[in-house]
Amino acid sequence: MSSSSPRPATPRRRLHPAAYLSAAASLLALVAAAFSRALAPRFPSPPDARRCRPDPEGSWSAGVFLGDSPFALKPIEHWGISADAGAAWPVANPAVTCADVAEAGSPSSFVASPFLFLQGDAIYMFFETKNPVTLQGDIAAAVSKDAGATWQQLGVVLDEEWHLSYPYVFSYNSKVYMMPESSKNGDLRLYRALDFPLKWTLEKVLLEKPLVDSVIINFRGSYWLLGSDLSSYGAKQNGELSIWYSSSPLAPWNPHRHNTIGSMDNGSSFRNGGRPFVYDGDLYRIGKQSGGVSGHSIKVFKVEILTANEYKEIEVPFVFDKPRKGRNAWNGARSHHLDVQWLPSSQLWIGVMDGDRVPSNDSVHRLTIGYMFYGVTLLLVLLLGGLIGAIRCTIPLRWCAPHIEKRGDFVHSKQQFFLKYKLSSLFSSLNKLGSLLGGRINYRTWKGRVYVVLVILVLIFLTCLGTHCIYGGNGAEEPYPIKGRYSQFTLLTMTYDARLWNLKMFVEHYSKCASVREIVVIWNKGRPPVLNELKSAVPVRVRVEDKNTLNNRFNIDEKIKTRAVMELDDDIMMPCDDLERGFKVWREHPDRIVGYYPRLAAGTPLEYRNERYARQQGGYNMILTGAAFMDHGLAFERYWSKKAEVGRKMVDSFFNCEDVLLNFLFANASSMSMVEYVKPAWAIDMSKFSGVAISRNTQAHYHVRSKCLAKFSEVYGNLSAKRLFSSRGDDWDV
């Protein structure tokens, strides 16, 4: 019998440290790619959503304001002006954007510096539009025939080979003139309208100076030209005002005795920011002041003395309600131009102001920060490689050996030797540091692996931050226009004292959504909150009810200032972009209920089923009104009609089914489907964390709703036919 010798054990292969480092680098690349893809919009914008092309100078647009005086201007949405053609109830700012100009056939990345010109019942707006192809400013125009509510784009009306902006338009001797900024051409030019407002010709060069933000005014029998020359030695960014005077805009101009008038040393703002105006016999000048990183602000100055030998002005209060929605507001970051004029047809003052939602150089700042995070990540990867022994970097000291070509060049040789000596000392120190750090972490031990994992987690975090800065956009959740018009809606939520913490988060979050005009809190039970407990960017109104009933959700409220309301439970959190998409769909279908939670009532008798079942069946016929848009005049009147009385009693009996009843009332009013679904990017039910949900027992809740369906179908007939998912064509109802 032969004995067999034991087989030698196969040694276990150990991965080289470089393999771990390569795996970590590959992981970071995958994280960056996946995160950048996740930052892309989940839902595509429809063709008419019309976003502007990003521009390093900002995302400027123009808004319309009205007021009893130039010092009491309110945005146009404050006045409740509607425009059926654009489904805007009410019309809201911005009034003109670069997307409007682009749709008219002229590429544009922003619009700024608007000026008004009144001619009969028509209001013309001239403004700078930046061409993203030529990267220079042109002058475009729009016209309004309804007191500034809506604007028709006329396209680019003046285009030169150099940059144009600040299109100051005025009339003289029954002719219309335009004096745009043309400082890039080194002069100040005056154009005359040949075919107003579309065709212009050069009338004359007024001054051989590269003036910016120049205006001409007729005051007390003389014409005055005010502008800033930023090309002069020591000129400040905010400008130094220079003045010329003449007997006519076309006559020679004489310089003011004290040119230049002032500097920024005293803190005043001298650069023009719009057209001067006369109010109660006094002349006021609009100035703009640079705000550094945050942008610009508008100042108003009362001109006390204006003569050929003297000029004096003082700043006067100009109170303007600054938006509190940050980047979600079209002018949330800065404004730098205002033009106001008396509007005889409305007996009001009308003003146009430009605004930007992001600070100056925002895109450059985000790009710089993003690459800084990437740089730190790379350094940490190299450090990790050194610590685990995957990278051994030794700088050869021979690189620092002095090399002397000529014996006679003693001074140069001495300097070279000294520099090489310093470099040699530095490289030697770095080599010692590398030797000390090299292999300090033994990745084969559990403790070393923990260190490696922690470092990799930090690297992933830094990679995500850098990717977000570069690919995450400017962070704004913008509204979606219809036919170039924007609008607003009122947010309604019903709650009680046990859910106050939900309400605080709800108000703070949704008040920053661009199209939210007001938040109305329907308070059903308990001590109502004090308004200063709620942090909000829009007005909040608490409507205290006498009775705790779900019918209160649809109480007729004459104080609501918008046609659209969104009923939203206080425990639902979703992004503002979801609200904006839903609002756009409702504006396209204002006679329907538009919401985010579809349901299907099917079977004989009708049975209440959830969204999963509805998707399995391919359609829905109800929308939960806990997150839905509707016309409050239409919906609330139907709910409180005599016909709905039986249903309201059932709602009180079951303390449930108010949304089911409203769906029946809408379905009963038309043979067509009266519901529209919008898929949210994400939504969180906060009641899961609070324990105060109304319908915690889902099975019992659905059973009660099935009872309601049976009763409502007897009284109001059946629900409308099933509406298919993905049937609207905007890819928002998938």
XYZ file of C-alpha atoms in Angstrom:
734
model
C 0.000 0.000 0.000
C 1.527 3.288 -1.142
C 1.279 6.368 0.954
C 0.570 9.719 -0.720
C 2.365 12.839 0.367
C 0.173 15.796 1.419
C -0.476 18.448 -1.283
C 1.192 21.708 -0.467
C -1.238 24.528 0.398
C -1.764 27.066 -2.363
C -0.811 30.512 -1.126
C -3.678 33.009 -1.180
C -3.131 35.770 -3.688
C -3.027 39.241 -2.253
C -4.135 42.245 -4.250
C -1.528 44.888 -4.845
C -2.286 48.226 -3.157
C -2.476 49.818 -6.602
C -5.478 47.606 -7.364
C -7.326 49.084 -4.387
C -6.426 52.587 -5.506
C -7.548 51.872 -9.082
C -10.845 50.476 -7.776
C -11.369 53.602 -5.653
C -10.692 55.895 -8.632
C -13.083 53.884 -10.816
C -15.724 54.081 -8.108
C -15.389 57.869 -7.926
C -15.727 58.152 -11.710
C -18.892 56.042 -11.615
C -20.275 58.148 -8.763
C -19.626 61.377 -10.698
C -21.268 60.000 -13.848
C -24.287 58.617 -11.986
C -24.772 61.767 -9.912
C -24.515 64.073 -12.930
C -27.164 61.968 -14.635
C -29.351 62.113 -11.538
C -29.084 65.921 -11.568
C -30.570 66.067 -15.078
C -34.296 66.948 -15.184
C -36.332 63.819 -14.543
C -39.168 65.015 -16.702
C -38.495 66.644 -20.082
C -39.807 70.152 -20.592
C -42.532 70.427 -23.218
C -41.721 72.408 -26.371
C -43.526 75.509 -25.117
C -41.797 75.520 -21.713
C -39.189 77.803 -23.302
C -36.129 78.011 -21.103
C -33.430 80.606 -21.799
C -29.902 79.575 -22.705
C -27.598 80.096 -19.675
C -25.361 83.152 -19.892
C -22.404 84.085 -17.648
C -23.841 87.610 -17.233
C -27.064 86.270 -15.743
C -30.646 85.374 -16.620
C -32.086 88.883 -16.858
C -35.738 89.516 -17.750
C -38.173 92.437 -17.469
C -41.265 92.939 -15.327
C -44.128 95.457 -15.288
C -45.179 97.474 -12.223
C -48.112 99.815 -11.598
C -48.826 102.341 -8.866
C -50.541 105.546 -7.822
C -47.122 107.202 -7.732
C -43.600 106.285 -8.883
C -42.790 105.645 -5.226
C -45.638 103.152 -4.699
C -45.154 100.644 -7.509
C -46.517 97.110 -7.179
C -45.909 94.155 -9.545
C -48.615 93.617 -12.125
C -49.890 90.456 -10.399
C -50.880 92.629 -7.438
C -53.545 94.331 -9.592
C -55.427 91.168 -10.583
C -55.271 91.778 -14.334
C -56.155 88.664 -16.354
C -55.385 87.496 -19.874
C -57.509 84.637 -21.170
C -55.289 84.164 -24.239
C -52.396 83.089 -22.053
C -54.465 81.344 -19.373
C -53.141 83.892 -16.894
C -55.553 84.606 -14.025
C -53.907 86.876 -12.963
C -51.038 87.945 -15.227
C -47.716 87.747 -13.381
C -44.151 88.892 -13.972
C -41.805 88.528 -15.744
C -43.504 90.244 -18.670
C -40.689 89.817 -21.211
C -37.987 87.134 -21.221
C -35.289 86.033 -23.635
C -37.511 83.090 -24.572
C -40.117 85.562 -25.885
C -37.489 87.242 -28.048
C -36.162 83.896 -29.292
C -39.660 82.749 -30.241
C -40.017 85.915 -32.333
C -37.003 84.788 -34.359
C -34.032 86.474 -32.658
C -31.649 84.323 -30.570
C -31.408 85.694 -27.035
C -29.844 84.725 -23.719
C -31.257 87.596 -21.639
C -33.124 90.910 -21.825
C -32.244 93.970 -19.736
C -32.418 97.773 -19.451
C -36.030 98.249 -20.662
C -37.389 101.682 -21.650
C -41.013 102.610 -22.370
C -42.411 104.855 -25.097
C -46.105 105.758 -25.097
C -47.912 106.417 -28.384
C -51.690 106.647 -28.165
C -53.083 103.530 -26.504
C -49.955 101.542 -27.348
C -47.027 101.091 -24.994
C -43.718 100.199 -26.618
C -40.894 98.596 -24.698
C -37.321 98.820 -26.020
C -34.658 96.704 -24.353
C -31.241 95.151 -24.737
C -31.173 91.526 -25.860
C -27.925 89.571 -25.877
C -27.349 87.415 -28.923
C -25.732 84.125 -27.772
C -24.226 83.616 -31.238
C -22.479 86.976 -31.698
C -22.130 87.533 -27.911
C -23.130 91.186 -28.291
C -26.172 93.231 -27.350
C -28.841 94.290 -29.839
C -31.936 96.438 -29.352
C -35.318 94.669 -29.504
C -38.861 95.943 -29.013
C -42.289 94.767 -27.871
C -45.710 96.429 -27.834
C -48.645 96.234 -25.418
C -52.172 97.431 -26.136
C -53.715 96.429 -22.807
C -51.873 98.711 -20.371
C -48.867 96.437 -20.031
C -50.673 93.186 -19.255
C -49.468 91.322 -22.363
C -46.720 92.032 -24.868
C -46.270 91.232 -28.531
C -42.671 90.815 -29.609
C -41.496 92.883 -32.588
C -37.999 91.387 -32.810
C -34.624 93.138 -33.089
C -35.031 96.707 -34.358
C -31.422 97.943 -34.190
C -28.307 95.860 -34.798
C -24.803 97.252 -35.259
C -21.397 95.636 -35.537
C -20.706 96.569 -31.921
C -22.469 96.045 -28.625
C -25.657 98.068 -28.012
C -27.631 98.487 -24.798
C -29.596 101.015 -22.732
C -32.008 102.094 -25.554
C -33.207 105.492 -24.319
C -36.133 106.535 -26.577
C -37.722 110.007 -26.630
C -39.608 112.345 -28.969
C -38.554 115.777 -30.229
C -40.371 117.968 -32.751
C -42.828 115.147 -33.580
C -39.996 112.727 -34.352
C -38.865 109.722 -32.340
C -35.205 109.283 -31.441
C -33.200 106.533 -29.784
C -29.901 107.049 -27.973
C -28.491 103.575 -27.177
C -25.228 102.957 -25.408
C -22.495 102.331 -27.996
C -19.418 102.748 -25.817
C -17.701 99.799 -27.513
C -17.584 101.978 -30.640
C -16.097 104.860 -28.655
C -18.931 107.385 -29.096
C -22.515 108.327 -28.243
C -24.909 108.109 -31.202
C -28.428 109.360 -31.874
C -30.780 107.422 -34.176
C -34.041 108.619 -35.741
C -37.021 106.399 -36.494
C -37.765 106.025 -40.208
C -40.561 103.493 -39.698
C -41.337 103.465 -35.982
C -40.586 101.224 -34.196
C -38.917 98.840 -36.651
C -36.497 100.918 -38.735
C -33.911 103.453 -37.548
C -31.191 105.544 -39.162
C -28.175 107.293 -37.702
C -28.993 110.981 -37.150
C -25.664 112.152 -35.753
C -22.848 111.409 -33.334
C -23.586 113.481 -30.250
C -20.259 113.088 -28.429
C -16.966 111.437 -29.263
C -16.918 109.827 -25.835
C -17.670 106.196 -24.840
C -20.488 107.148 -22.474
C -22.640 104.502 -20.802
C -26.212 104.722 -19.462
C -26.887 108.149 -20.981
C -30.190 110.043 -20.945
C -31.483 113.372 -22.312
C -34.094 115.361 -20.419
C -35.879 118.636 -21.052
C -35.959 120.540 -17.772
C -36.752 124.220 -17.246
C -36.146 125.286 -20.824
C -32.852 123.493 -21.432
C -31.821 120.026 -22.546
C -29.499 118.074 -20.305
C -27.442 115.015 -21.177
C -26.344 112.862 -18.255
C -24.019 109.882 -18.626
C -20.961 108.096 -17.261
C -17.572 107.626 -18.879
C -16.100 104.396 -17.487
C -13.074 104.620 -19.777
C -11.629 107.674 -18.043
C -8.676 107.260 -15.722
C -9.752 106.111 -12.251
C -13.422 105.696 -13.206
C -15.343 103.508 -10.782
C -17.596 100.589 -11.711
C -20.626 102.493 -10.452
C -19.709 105.398 -12.678
C -19.061 109.077 -12.255
C -21.774 111.335 -13.567
C -20.937 113.828 -16.312
C -23.395 116.465 -17.558
C -23.733 118.436 -20.804
C -26.368 121.019 -21.691
C -27.806 122.393 -24.938
C -30.749 124.258 -26.414
C -31.720 121.190 -28.475
C -30.926 117.454 -28.563
C -29.495 118.057 -32.044
C -27.419 121.145 -31.191
C -23.826 121.139 -29.907
C -23.439 120.071 -26.289
C -21.575 122.120 -23.695
C -19.874 120.419 -20.740
C -20.949 121.212 -17.202
C -18.562 123.401 -15.287
C -17.868 120.717 -12.640
C -17.529 117.606 -14.834
C -17.119 114.999 -13.556
C -19.820 115.628 -10.981
C -19.079 113.022 -8.341
C -17.383 109.813 -7.352
C -18.296 106.819 -5.250
C -16.164 107.982 -2.344
C -19.179 109.439 -0.555
C -21.219 106.270 -0.970
C -23.729 107.762 -3.430
C -24.748 106.109 -6.669
C -24.086 108.286 -9.694
C -24.424 105.954 -12.663
C -27.844 106.222 -14.322
C -30.250 103.333 -13.811
C -33.186 104.519 -15.909
C -35.098 107.551 -17.137
C -35.300 110.658 -14.890
C -38.887 111.644 -14.095
C -40.795 114.660 -12.815
C -43.224 114.135 -9.936
C -45.071 116.947 -8.145
C -42.867 119.461 -9.948
C -39.587 117.948 -8.740
C -37.003 116.196 -10.903
C -35.828 112.761 -9.798
C -32.968 110.752 -11.183
C -32.698 106.959 -11.002
C -29.276 105.551 -10.205
C -27.862 102.097 -9.785
C -25.281 100.913 -7.368
C -23.108 97.865 -7.740
C -23.558 95.397 -4.927
C -20.399 93.392 -5.503
C -21.092 89.679 -5.614
C -24.840 90.035 -5.072
C -25.363 92.380 -8.019
C -27.031 95.790 -8.180
C -29.652 97.876 -6.433
C -31.763 100.830 -7.543
C -31.530 104.253 -5.910
C -33.612 107.397 -6.459
C -32.209 110.924 -6.123
C -34.034 114.233 -5.956
C -32.278 116.858 -8.066
C -32.230 120.058 -6.015
C -30.003 122.189 -8.282
C -29.356 121.746 -12.001
C -27.649 124.656 -13.737
C -24.693 125.070 -16.073
C -22.499 125.849 -13.083
C -23.897 123.740 -10.266
C -25.470 120.346 -9.608
C -26.852 118.976 -6.380
C -28.945 115.890 -5.618
C -29.945 113.996 -2.491
C -31.011 110.403 -2.118
C -34.695 109.926 -1.252
C -36.392 106.809 0.154
C -37.459 104.353 -2.510
C -39.275 101.500 -0.819
C -39.606 98.454 -3.005
C -40.858 95.090 -1.794
C -37.931 92.836 -2.497
C -38.823 89.250 -3.405
C -38.140 86.709 -0.692
C -38.194 83.576 -2.841
C -34.503 83.679 -3.695
C -33.587 82.056 -6.993
C -37.148 80.951 -7.637
C -38.134 84.606 -8.172
C -37.316 86.139 -11.558
C -35.734 89.146 -9.799
C -34.708 87.358 -6.612
C -31.020 88.325 -6.720
C -30.721 91.796 -8.252
C -32.226 94.606 -10.324
C -30.352 97.477 -11.946
C -32.784 99.424 -14.128
C -36.173 101.154 -13.743
C -38.172 103.300 -16.148
C -41.407 104.932 -14.903
C -43.958 107.001 -16.806
C -47.453 108.362 -16.294
C -50.073 106.225 -18.052
C -53.068 108.453 -18.872
C -55.341 105.587 -19.995
C -55.183 103.935 -16.558
C -54.510 107.038 -14.453
C -51.584 105.165 -12.950
C -47.826 105.222 -13.111
C -46.344 102.341 -15.072
C -42.813 101.098 -14.587
C -40.610 98.444 -16.150
C -37.770 96.937 -14.191
C -35.221 94.309 -15.102
C -34.219 91.567 -12.709
C -32.070 88.486 -12.358
C -32.628 85.387 -10.259
C -28.910 84.621 -9.732
C -25.996 86.725 -8.441
C -23.308 88.115 -10.707
C -20.936 85.504 -12.219
C -22.951 82.695 -10.639
C -22.092 80.121 -13.318
C -18.365 80.917 -13.112
C -18.495 80.709 -9.325
C -20.231 77.307 -9.391
C -17.763 75.985 -11.969
C -14.782 77.189 -9.924
C -16.081 75.664 -6.691
C -16.878 72.398 -8.469
C -13.380 71.999 -9.872
C -11.924 72.938 -6.481
C -13.793 69.984 -4.972
C -12.471 67.770 -7.764
C -8.938 69.032 -7.070
C -9.202 68.277 -3.356
C -10.558 64.828 -4.227
C -7.576 64.153 -6.483
C -5.127 65.203 -3.767
C -6.855 62.923 -1.259
C -6.675 60.025 -3.739
C -2.937 60.587 -4.073
C -2.608 60.838 -0.288
C -4.556 57.608 0.169
C -2.301 55.929 -2.388
C 0.743 56.998 -0.414
C -0.730 55.895 2.911
C -1.507 52.362 1.705
C 1.779 52.081 -0.216
C 0.258 52.108 -3.700
C 2.164 55.255 -4.668
C 5.818 55.757 -3.863
C 6.939 59.136 -5.052
C 10.633 60.011 -4.708
C 11.962 63.103 -6.405
C 15.501 62.520 -7.759
C 17.889 65.006 -6.177
C 20.011 65.080 -9.343
C 17.305 67.316 -10.830
C 18.662 69.981 -8.526
C 22.348 69.538 -9.341
C 23.836 72.900 -10.504
C 25.065 73.087 -14.071
C 27.595 75.790 -14.979
C 28.384 76.406 -18.616
C 30.801 79.340 -18.401
C 33.426 79.791 -15.742
C 33.329 83.570 -16.030
C 29.643 83.955 -15.282
C 30.199 83.968 -11.518
C 27.127 86.003 -10.446
C 24.740 83.965 -12.541
C 26.338 80.720 -11.333
C 26.025 81.779 -7.710
C 22.314 82.579 -8.127
C 21.759 79.291 -9.921
C 23.573 77.342 -7.212
C 21.515 79.047 -4.480
C 18.224 78.239 -6.253
C 19.273 74.622 -6.836
C 20.244 74.329 -3.183
C 16.837 75.565 -2.037
C 15.048 73.171 -4.401
C 17.229 70.314 -3.226
C 16.305 71.044 0.397
C 12.615 71.193 -0.491
C 12.691 67.935 -2.468
C 14.637 66.246 0.296
C 11.999 67.301 2.839
C 9.220 66.046 0.567
C 10.993 62.717 0.129
C 11.309 62.372 3.915
C 7.604 63.184 4.324
C 6.728 60.619 1.660
C 8.836 58.016 3.459
C 7.082 58.767 6.747
C 3.593 58.554 5.212
C 4.251 55.660 2.872
C 2.527 52.493 4.046
C 1.247 54.055 7.270
C -2.116 52.318 6.757
C -2.013 48.527 6.599
C -5.025 47.794 4.445
C -4.762 44.073 5.291
C -5.925 44.674 8.887
C -9.505 45.429 9.846
C -8.468 48.753 11.350
C -6.669 49.762 8.173
C -9.662 48.787 6.059
C -11.909 50.954 8.221
C -9.606 53.911 7.586
C -9.636 53.235 3.855
C -13.445 52.980 3.781
C -13.805 56.258 5.701
C -11.455 58.045 3.299
C -13.348 56.633 0.299
C -16.656 57.853 1.777
C -15.151 61.335 2.135
C -13.955 61.119 -1.479
C -17.447 60.137 -2.654
C -18.955 63.040 -0.719
C -16.502 65.544 -2.233
C -17.090 64.101 -5.711
C -20.851 64.543 -5.320
C -20.388 68.139 -4.145
C -18.177 68.967 -7.108
C -20.533 67.296 -9.566
C -23.502 69.158 -8.101
C -21.723 72.513 -8.463
C -20.808 71.833 -12.098
C -23.878 69.986 -13.394
C -26.578 70.893 -10.874
C -27.649 74.168 -12.521
C -28.355 77.398 -10.674
C -30.785 75.786 -8.241
C -33.830 77.709 -9.460
C -37.208 75.991 -9.891
C -38.722 78.230 -12.542
C -42.375 78.485 -13.567
C -43.624 77.331 -16.969
C -45.230 79.993 -19.188
C -48.132 79.533 -21.586
C -47.891 81.675 -24.709
C -45.253 83.735 -22.923
C -47.537 84.518 -19.956
C -46.953 83.672 -16.329
C -49.564 83.463 -13.601
C -50.037 82.618 -9.920
C -52.159 80.374 -7.711
C -53.278 80.228 -4.084
C -52.195 77.309 -1.899
C -54.843 75.934 0.483
C -54.143 73.466 3.255
C -56.444 72.151 5.974
C -55.027 71.216 9.368
C -55.427 71.443 13.147
C -53.341 71.987 16.279
C -51.822 68.493 16.521
C -50.108 68.983 13.144
C -48.547 72.391 13.759
C -44.983 71.154 13.197
C -46.071 69.835 9.784
C -47.589 73.194 8.961
C -44.406 75.109 9.780
C -42.336 73.007 7.361
C -45.123 73.177 4.783
C -45.335 76.975 4.789
C -41.583 77.574 4.785
C -41.042 75.209 1.856
C -43.965 76.009 -0.454
C -43.930 79.773 0.087
C -40.710 79.871 -1.945
C -42.314 78.299 -5.021
C -42.338 80.837 -7.840
C -46.060 80.825 -8.703
C -47.481 80.734 -5.151
C -49.326 84.003 -4.478
C -50.712 83.303 -1.003
C -51.088 80.439 1.468
C -54.481 79.986 3.133
C -54.509 77.751 6.221
C -57.941 76.229 6.900
C -57.867 75.754 10.663
C -60.325 73.082 11.749
C -59.611 72.540 15.451
C -57.599 73.855 18.386
C -55.714 77.067 19.003
C -54.768 78.662 15.685
C -51.116 79.572 15.143
C -49.813 83.100 15.450
C -48.600 84.335 12.077
C -45.089 85.068 13.315
C -44.783 81.349 14.104
C -44.874 80.647 10.365
C -41.816 81.542 8.305
C -43.129 82.469 4.876
C -42.014 84.292 1.718
C -45.646 85.074 0.777
C -48.672 86.306 2.736
C -50.276 83.673 4.981
C -53.920 83.837 6.017
C -55.342 81.566 8.710
C -59.056 80.907 8.196
C -60.480 79.596 11.467
C -63.555 77.383 10.968
C -66.469 77.022 13.388
C -66.893 73.284 12.829
C -64.378 70.480 12.375
C -65.518 69.020 9.065
C -63.757 67.964 5.877
C -66.290 70.024 3.919
C -64.355 73.098 5.039
C -61.718 72.244 2.459
C -64.000 73.580 -0.290
C -65.640 76.510 1.490
C -66.320 79.463 -0.816
C -63.736 82.144 -0.043
C -64.158 85.538 -1.703
C -60.771 86.717 -0.409
C -58.879 84.392 -2.735
C -57.217 86.583 -5.376
C -56.378 83.949 -7.993
C -58.567 81.754 -10.152
C -56.453 78.663 -9.487
C -56.122 77.097 -6.072
C -54.078 74.113 -5.109
C -55.509 71.985 -2.353
C -52.529 70.343 -0.674
C -52.438 68.320 2.523
C -49.983 69.744 5.020
C -48.164 66.413 5.361
C -47.176 66.123 1.690
C -43.758 67.454 0.687
C -42.707 67.635 -2.957
C -40.381 69.888 -5.004
C -41.569 73.258 -6.258
C -40.958 72.097 -9.819
C -43.712 69.506 -9.381
C -46.126 72.258 -8.374
C -45.073 74.371 -11.357
C -45.617 71.475 -13.772
C -49.031 70.756 -12.308
C -49.976 74.427 -12.511
C -49.035 74.532 -16.190
C -51.205 71.489 -16.942
C -54.134 73.084 -15.081
C -53.740 76.314 -17.075
C -54.080 74.191 -20.205
C -57.181 72.469 -18.761
C -58.748 74.964 -16.303
C -62.092 73.147 -16.228
C -60.564 69.972 -14.755
C -59.063 68.628 -11.546
C -55.294 68.310 -12.030
C -53.377 66.391 -9.401
C -50.645 63.977 -8.412
C -52.437 60.971 -6.904
C -54.555 58.980 -9.400
C -57.145 56.434 -8.319
C -59.420 54.018 -10.156
C -62.966 53.214 -9.089
C -63.890 50.005 -10.905
C -66.065 46.926 -10.626
C -69.726 46.294 -9.835
C -70.399 47.711 -7.360
C -67.660 50.331 -7.605
C -64.628 49.585 -5.458
C -62.002 52.132 -4.442
C -58.521 51.042 -5.622
C -55.041 52.533 -5.241
C -52.539 53.885 -7.782
C -50.815 50.526 -8.242
C -54.069 48.930 -9.338
C -54.798 51.885 -11.609
C -51.453 51.416 -13.327
C -52.071 47.695 -13.727
C -55.345 48.572 -15.454
C -53.644 51.287 -17.521
C -55.770 54.259 -16.415
C -57.561 56.272 -13.741
C -60.849 58.109 -13.274
C -60.280 60.011 -10.028
C -57.689 62.459 -8.659
C -57.256 62.890 -4.918
C -57.833 66.518 -3.970
C -55.271 66.306 -1.170
C -52.815 67.428 -3.861
C -54.706 68.948 -6.781
C -55.288 72.153 -8.762
C -58.767 73.424 -9.562
C -60.755 76.522 -10.422
C -62.006 77.499 -6.977
C -64.998 79.386 -8.329
C -66.135 76.395 -10.367
C -65.236 73.653 -7.890
C -66.454 75.288 -4.688
C -69.776 76.353 -6.187
C -70.403 72.812 -7.385
C -69.486 71.418 -3.988
C -71.873 73.746 -2.147
C -74.720 73.432 -4.620
C -78.102 72.019 -3.584
C -77.303 68.970 -5.657
C -74.287 68.123 -3.495
C -76.118 68.365 -0.147
C -76.597 64.599 0.195
C -72.939 64.023 -0.487
C -71.810 66.616 2.072
C -73.878 64.892 4.760
C -72.135 61.601 3.958
C -68.759 63.327 4.230
C -69.693 64.506 7.736
C -71.020 61.050 8.615
C -67.875 59.168 7.593
C -65.389 62.046 8.139
C -64.077 60.984 4.751
C -64.751 61.078 0.987
C -64.839 64.858 0.346
C -62.457 64.410 -2.599
C -64.484 61.481 -3.955
C -67.591 63.672 -3.903
C -65.869 66.469 -5.834
C -64.717 63.979 -8.488
C -68.342 62.823 -8.924
C -69.542 66.417 -9.239
C -66.971 67.156 -11.963
C -67.713 63.896 -13.795
C -71.446 64.634 -13.630
C -70.889 68.024 -15.299
C -69.406 66.628 -18.528
C -69.292 63.497 -20.635
C -65.525 63.962 -21.030
C -62.836 62.991 -18.549
C -62.470 65.820 -16.068
C -59.256 64.708 -14.349
C -55.583 65.097 -15.291
C -52.629 63.343 -13.684
C -49.122 64.768 -13.218
C -46.415 62.444 -11.948
C -44.316 63.994 -9.165
C -40.553 63.588 -9.211
C -40.806 62.634 -5.556
C -43.273 63.123 -2.712
C -42.923 62.390 1.002
C -45.850 61.757 3.344
C -44.676 63.469 6.523
C -47.552 62.024 8.554
C -45.684 58.701 8.582
C -43.194 60.355 10.951
C -45.692 62.170 13.171
C -48.330 59.574 13.996
C -51.209 61.996 13.342
C -52.304 60.701 9.942
C -56.060 60.773 9.410
C -56.127 57.486 7.493
C -53.572 55.251 9.193
C -55.630 52.062 8.696
C -55.485 51.778 4.913
C -57.856 48.800 4.641
C -60.566 50.470 6.747
C -60.023 53.758 4.900
C -60.513 52.078 1.510
C -63.599 50.235 2.788
C -65.253 53.503 3.797
C -64.430 55.032 0.427
C -65.973 52.072 -1.380
C -69.179 52.732 0.596
C -69.055 56.350 -0.553
C -68.602 55.258 -4.160
C -71.685 53.063 -3.973
C -73.833 55.836 -2.507
C -72.507 58.608 -4.751
C -73.021 56.516 -7.895
C -76.690 56.094 -6.933
C -77.157 59.846 -6.510
C -74.840 61.337 -9.144
C -74.417 58.595 -11.707
C -71.211 56.817 -12.646
C -67.749 58.292 -12.876
C -66.296 59.176 -16.255
C -64.529 56.581 -18.348
C -61.010 55.545 -17.503
C -58.351 58.017 -18.620
C -55.164 56.374 -19.908
C -51.726 57.127 -18.567
C -49.298 58.773 -21.033
C -52.214 60.096 -23.087
C -51.561 63.855 -22.781
C -48.361 63.979 -24.838
C -46.118 65.951 -22.453
C -44.515 62.888 -20.774
C -45.619 64.227 -17.397
C -48.411 61.652 -16.945
C -46.380 58.477 -17.413
